[in-house]
């Protein structure tokens, strides 16, 4: 009896725990309510001002606010800036295209299709809100030019009206975010970046204790760092010192990438030493101390001490090559920790950071081209079908197809976004119909309109804050005012509403079909494209065209972040794919850095012969020649100045890293056909 009662009690508690967990996941938090309230107030204010100013298509002002709905102020400001720029460019192109092809619908549609594809292609190579701005300049032409396809003479007025409502929406959302104390992006990013800093130091501690943790664990660390790049780029417009805070965040992110790579190199080189000397033991102790509890003053002393150890090793001229690598990579680790800690402090207090690092993103030409062709061909086929059928209000449907297709092109998963568009369009159409013909039927007052719109806007905002339902929520808050069509006086034409609702649902279905059937990109293809891109970059780096080493490290980290997301299959296959991807990144970074350091050493005449052999070894991918060149370089630099010796240590360590990577992955590198290997 007692056991049965205890079991029943445990069952009840587990049920209660599950219910509480579900409620915690789905019941909006106070921050979500505050966000939804801000967006509702901003949309109603924009709508009221548009009515008062008697702007055409007043609902577009509310839609603009919905599109700019971001939980953090910096994100909204950044998106607003590029939305304005994209709108201005799109308006100018609309006027030009209509002036050239206003009398020929076919040429107008063809020219717009080309422009839309070009904008989508460019957007693939940009980051975050800049990509949105490029994509927006494409479908803005659809809103302006295609909307005036029957009345070309009204294009200029339509362009001016479009710009006016966009400016109004931007001003309103900016004012409301400031007035109602929208959360700052930098405040939200700071604890995340501190968590990544702690995670990287923990990774370093474990690596120093257990050895190289492998590519899978390193990829997991990169996945915690890489997503913060978007928020780092959105900070600049928040405050007067926002540019310094943004630079600090970027510097810290770039430094965390370097710390992870450097500590892996330290562990790998240490494992190759049979009997580590006192210098190696001291360098490892310094790395452990920095990883455990770094301090600004201690970091400076550790940096100087490691430089002394590196200088002494080169001056000796006969130390093991792997010892040189350990000492140099330990120095790189401490330098990166200095930049990371300084970047964190710059983000927190707004001082000018020690550097402003770039965080480039990896993009594949084949993916960008396919995305642009998918949008262009999908729009062209849809336009031809609608025109052939003589469908009423076809231009309205084409605008929706262009907008949703362009938006899908800059999302990580177009298929998932298309699913959200279908569900969101059906939801928005249903809620707009209920609002217009049940609650607002015959009502003309603005207060009632605001009250009826509030539940839907709140509902859409709550959905948009959940990553799993973001697409649905975004479509609901954007297209609900479009379909509701608030006007003064309010129209209640059921036939027009039903046709518009039908067309937006059809456009969402067309998008869902297009992204699945037209030039789809599988994860295997994405891996192949990324591998081919890495192969080309490695070929450039081996001959001295790799570019800035810090930039390459960040770019490779982003490529690895994307590659890890594409990897699938069994655990062994996934580990092998990641190992090869990391090997390419490590070899490319080492080659790029080595060539850069060799160029700095060229003025030293006594080193030139060794420099020539090192460059030839890199170009040929000859690991033995690289080791020989590294030894010769160290011996030749031994009697030189301290500055030359330190530069030589960096060059030699990169040559050795390249040689070790080539030797370990020779068969894989031979299949790539880059060099002789």
mmCIF file with all atom_site columns, N, CA and C in Angstrom, residues 495-526:
data_model
loop_
_atom_site.group_PDB
_atom_site.id
_atom_site.type_symbol
_atom_site.label_atom_id
_atom_site.label_alt_id
_atom_site.label_comp_id
_atom_site.label_asym_id
_atom_site.label_entity_id
_atom_site.label_seq_id
_atom_site.pdbx_PDB_ins_code
_atom_site.Cartn_x
_atom_site.Cartn_y
_atom_site.Cartn_z
_atom_site.occupancy
_atom_site.B_iso_or_equiv
_atom_site.pdbx_formal_charge
_atom_site.auth_seq_id
_atom_site.auth_comp_id
_atom_site.auth_asym_id
_atom_site.auth_atom_id
_atom_site.pdbx_PDB_model_num
ATOM 1  N N  . UNK A 1 495 ? -15.951 40.481 -51.446 1.00 0.00 ? 495 UNK A N  1
ATOM 2  C CA . UNK A 1 495 ? -15.392 39.832 -52.618 1.00 0.00 ? 495 UNK A CA 1
ATOM 3  C C  . UNK A 1 495 ? -13.912 40.182 -52.797 1.00 0.00 ? 495 UNK A C  1
ATOM 4  N N  . UNK A 1 496 ? -13.580 41.459 -52.650 1.00 0.00 ? 496 UNK A N  1
ATOM 5  C CA . UNK A 1 496 ? -12.177 41.879 -52.769 1.00 0.00 ? 496 UNK A CA 1
ATOM 6  C C  . UNK A 1 496 ? -11.328 41.237 -51.685 1.00 0.00 ? 496 UNK A C  1
ATOM 7  N N  . UNK A 1 497 ? -11.849 41.210 -50.454 1.00 0.00 ? 497 UNK A N  1
ATOM 8  C CA . UNK A 1 497 ? -11.094 40.611 -49.351 1.00 0.00 ? 497 UNK A CA 1
ATOM 9  C C  . UNK A 1 497 ? -10.835 39.133 -49.610 1.00 0.00 ? 497 UNK A C  1
ATOM 10 N N  . UNK A 1 498 ? -11.866 38.402 -50.011 1.00 0.00 ? 498 UNK A N  1
ATOM 11 C CA . UNK A 1 498 ? -11.707 36.967 -50.234 1.00 0.00 ? 498 UNK A CA 1
ATOM 12 C C  . UNK A 1 498 ? -10.717 36.688 -51.362 1.00 0.00 ? 498 UNK A C  1
ATOM 13 N N  . UNK A 1 499 ? -10.758 37.511 -52.403 1.00 0.00 ? 499 UNK A N  1
ATOM 14 C CA . UNK A 1 499 ? -9.822  37.312 -53.503 1.00 0.00 ? 499 UNK A CA 1
ATOM 15 C C  . UNK A 1 499 ? -8.387  37.586 -53.054 1.00 0.00 ? 499 UNK A C  1
ATOM 16 N N  . UNK A 1 500 ? -8.200  38.662 -52.276 1.00 0.00 ? 500 UNK A N  1
ATOM 17 C CA . UNK A 1 500 ? -6.857  38.953 -51.763 1.00 0.00 ? 500 UNK A CA 1
ATOM 18 C C  . UNK A 1 500 ? -6.359  37.839 -50.848 1.00 0.00 ? 500 UNK A C  1
ATOM 19 N N  . UNK A 1 501 ? -7.251  37.359 -49.979 1.00 0.00 ? 501 UNK A N  1
ATOM 20 C CA . UNK A 1 501 ? -6.870  36.272 -49.076 1.00 0.00 ? 501 UNK A CA 1
ATOM 21 C C  . UNK A 1 501 ? -6.514  35.020 -49.862 1.00 0.00 ? 501 UNK A C  1
ATOM 22 N N  . UNK A 1 502 ? -7.303  34.734 -50.881 1.00 0.00 ? 502 UNK A N  1
ATOM 23 C CA . UNK A 1 502 ? -7.013  33.571 -51.724 1.00 0.00 ? 502 UNK A CA 1
ATOM 24 C C  . UNK A 1 502 ? -5.655  33.719 -52.409 1.00 0.00 ? 502 UNK A C  1
ATOM 25 N N  . UNK A 1 503 ? -5.363  34.916 -52.894 1.00 0.00 ? 503 UNK A N  1
ATOM 26 C CA . UNK A 1 503 ? -4.113  35.141 -53.622 1.00 0.00 ? 503 UNK A CA 1
ATOM 27 C C  . UNK A 1 503 ? -2.890  35.025 -52.713 1.00 0.00 ? 503 UNK A C  1
ATOM 28 N N  . UNK A 1 504 ? -2.973  35.530 -51.482 1.00 0.00 ? 504 UNK A N  1
ATOM 29 C CA . UNK A 1 504 ? -1.800  35.424 -50.602 1.00 0.00 ? 504 UNK A CA 1
ATOM 30 C C  . UNK A 1 504 ? -1.565  33.970 -50.193 1.00 0.00 ? 504 UNK A C  1
ATOM 31 N N  . UNK A 1 505 ? -2.648  33.212 -50.022 1.00 0.00 ? 505 UNK A N  1
ATOM 32 C CA . UNK A 1 505 ? -2.473  31.793 -49.708 1.00 0.00 ? 505 UNK A CA 1
ATOM 33 C C  . UNK A 1 505 ? -1.877  31.062 -50.907 1.00 0.00 ? 505 UNK A C  1
ATOM 34 N N  . UNK A 1 506 ? -2.358  31.402 -52.101 1.00 0.00 ? 506 UNK A N  1
ATOM 35 C CA . UNK A 1 506 ? -1.800  30.795 -53.316 1.00 0.00 ? 506 UNK A CA 1
ATOM 36 C C  . UNK A 1 506 ? -0.316  31.142 -53.445 1.00 0.00 ? 506 UNK A C  1
ATOM 37 N N  . UNK A 1 507 ? 0.022   32.392 -53.167 1.00 0.00 ? 507 UNK A N  1
ATOM 38 C CA . UNK A 1 507 ? 1.435   32.790 -53.256 1.00 0.00 ? 507 UNK A CA 1
ATOM 39 C C  . UNK A 1 507 ? 2.296   32.005 -52.274 1.00 0.00 ? 507 UNK A C  1
ATOM 40 N N  . UNK A 1 508 ? 1.771   31.727 -51.083 1.00 0.00 ? 508 UNK A N  1
ATOM 41 C CA . UNK A 1 508 ? 2.538   30.942 -50.111 1.00 0.00 ? 508 UNK A CA 1
ATOM 42 C C  . UNK A 1 508 ? 2.699   29.498 -50.572 1.00 0.00 ? 508 UNK A C  1
ATOM 43 N N  . UNK A 1 509 ? 1.659   28.948 -51.195 1.00 0.00 ? 509 UNK A N  1
ATOM 44 C CA . UNK A 1 509 ? 1.757   27.583 -51.725 1.00 0.00 ? 509 UNK A CA 1
ATOM 45 C C  . UNK A 1 509 ? 2.767   27.533 -52.865 1.00 0.00 ? 509 UNK A C  1
ATOM 46 N N  . UNK A 1 510 ? 2.754   28.562 -53.723 1.00 0.00 ? 510 UNK A N  1
ATOM 47 C CA . UNK A 1 510 ? 3.723   28.629 -54.818 1.00 0.00 ? 510 UNK A CA 1
ATOM 48 C C  . UNK A 1 510 ? 5.139   28.659 -54.256 1.00 0.00 ? 510 UNK A C  1
ATOM 49 N N  . UNK A 1 511 ? 5.366   29.461 -53.209 1.00 0.00 ? 511 UNK A N  1
ATOM 50 C CA . UNK A 1 511 ? 6.686   29.514 -52.586 1.00 0.00 ? 511 UNK A CA 1
ATOM 51 C C  . UNK A 1 511 ? 7.095   28.147 -52.063 1.00 0.00 ? 511 UNK A C  1
ATOM 52 N N  . UNK A 1 512 ? 6.171   27.448 -51.416 1.00 0.00 ? 512 UNK A N  1
ATOM 53 C CA . UNK A 1 512 ? 6.476   26.129 -50.862 1.00 0.00 ? 512 UNK A CA 1
ATOM 54 C C  . UNK A 1 512 ? 6.865   25.151 -51.962 1.00 0.00 ? 512 UNK A C  1
ATOM 55 N N  . UNK A 1 513 ? 6.208   25.240 -53.102 1.00 0.00 ? 513 UNK A N  1
ATOM 56 C CA . UNK A 1 513 ? 6.527   24.355 -54.222 1.00 0.00 ? 513 UNK A CA 1
ATOM 57 C C  . UNK A 1 513 ? 7.870   24.730 -54.836 1.00 0.00 ? 513 UNK A C  1
ATOM 58 N N  . UNK A 1 514 ? 8.093   26.041 -54.995 1.00 0.00 ? 514 UNK A N  1
ATOM 59 C CA . UNK A 1 514 ? 9.311   26.511 -55.654 1.00 0.00 ? 514 UNK A CA 1
ATOM 60 C C  . UNK A 1 514 ? 10.552  26.083 -54.880 1.00 0.00 ? 514 UNK A C  1
ATOM 61 N N  . UNK A 1 515 ? 10.560  26.281 -53.551 1.00 0.00 ? 515 UNK A N  1
ATOM 62 C CA . UNK A 1 515 ? 11.772  25.977 -52.774 1.00 0.00 ? 515 UNK A CA 1
ATOM 63 C C  . UNK A 1 515 ? 12.047  24.478 -52.708 1.00 0.00 ? 515 UNK A C  1
ATOM 64 N N  . UNK A 1 516 ? 11.026  23.661 -52.982 1.00 0.00 ? 516 UNK A N  1
ATOM 65 C CA . UNK A 1 516 ? 11.225  22.213 -52.934 1.00 0.00 ? 516 UNK A CA 1
ATOM 66 C C  . UNK A 1 516 ? 11.599  21.616 -54.287 1.00 0.00 ? 516 UNK A C  1
ATOM 67 N N  . UNK A 1 517 ? 11.069  22.191 -55.360 1.00 0.00 ? 517 UNK A N  1
ATOM 68 C CA . UNK A 1 517 ? 11.254  21.586 -56.666 1.00 0.00 ? 517 UNK A CA 1
ATOM 69 C C  . UNK A 1 517 ? 12.252  22.314 -57.552 1.00 0.00 ? 517 UNK A C  1
ATOM 70 N N  . UNK A 1 518 ? 12.458  23.596 -57.310 1.00 0.00 ? 518 UNK A N  1
ATOM 71 C CA . UNK A 1 518 ? 13.278  24.392 -58.217 1.00 0.00 ? 518 UNK A CA 1
ATOM 72 C C  . UNK A 1 518 ? 14.681  24.581 -57.644 1.00 0.00 ? 518 UNK A C  1
ATOM 73 N N  . UNK A 1 519 ? 15.656  23.922 -58.253 1.00 0.00 ? 519 UNK A N  1
ATOM 74 C CA . UNK A 1 519 ? 17.060  24.029 -57.855 1.00 0.00 ? 519 UNK A CA 1
ATOM 75 C C  . UNK A 1 519 ? 17.260  23.860 -56.342 1.00 0.00 ? 519 UNK A C  1
ATOM 76 N N  . UNK A 1 520 ? 16.724  22.781 -55.767 1.00 0.00 ? 520 UNK A N  1
ATOM 77 C CA . UNK A 1 520 ? 16.940  22.580 -54.323 1.00 0.00 ? 520 UNK A CA 1
ATOM 78 C C  . UNK A 1 520 ? 18.405  22.267 -54.042 1.00 0.00 ? 520 UNK A C  1
ATOM 79 N N  . UNK A 1 521 ? 18.829  22.590 -52.827 1.00 0.00 ? 521 UNK A N  1
ATOM 80 C CA . UNK A 1 521 ? 20.221  22.347 -52.424 1.00 0.00 ? 521 UNK A CA 1
ATOM 81 C C  . UNK A 1 521 ? 20.207  21.412 -51.226 1.00 0.00 ? 521 UNK A C  1
ATOM 82 N N  . UNK A 1 522 ? 20.760  20.237 -51.390 1.00 0.00 ? 522 UNK A N  1
ATOM 83 C CA . UNK A 1 522 ? 20.798  19.251 -50.320 1.00 0.00 ? 522 UNK A CA 1
ATOM 84 C C  . UNK A 1 522 ? 21.992  19.510 -49.405 1.00 0.00 ? 522 UNK A C  1
ATOM 85 N N  . UNK A 1 523 ? 21.964  18.975 -48.189 1.00 0.00 ? 523 UNK A N  1
ATOM 86 C CA . UNK A 1 523 ? 23.139  19.117 -47.312 1.00 0.00 ? 523 UNK A CA 1
ATOM 87 C C  . UNK A 1 523 ? 24.414  18.565 -47.940 1.00 0.00 ? 523 UNK A C  1
ATOM 88 N N  . UNK A 1 524 ? 24.294  17.473 -48.693 1.00 0.00 ? 524 UNK A N  1
ATOM 89 C CA . UNK A 1 524 ? 25.483  16.919 -49.345 1.00 0.00 ? 524 UNK A CA 1
ATOM 90 C C  . UNK A 1 524 ? 26.053  17.906 -50.359 1.00 0.00 ? 524 UNK A C  1
ATOM 91 N N  . UNK A 1 525 ? 25.166  18.576 -51.112 1.00 0.00 ? 525 UNK A N  1
ATOM 92 C CA . UNK A 1 525 ? 25.646  19.580 -52.066 1.00 0.00 ? 525 UNK A CA 1
ATOM 93 C C  . UNK A 1 525 ? 26.292  20.760 -51.345 1.00 0.00 ? 525 UNK A C  1
ATOM 94 N N  . UNK A 1 526 ? 25.698  21.178 -50.243 1.00 0.00 ? 526 UNK A N  1
ATOM 95 C CA . UNK A 1 526 ? 26.286  22.284 -49.487 1.00 0.00 ? 526 UNK A CA 1
ATOM 96 C C  . UNK A 1 526 ? 27.668  21.913 -48.967 1.00 0.00 ? 526 UNK A C  1
#
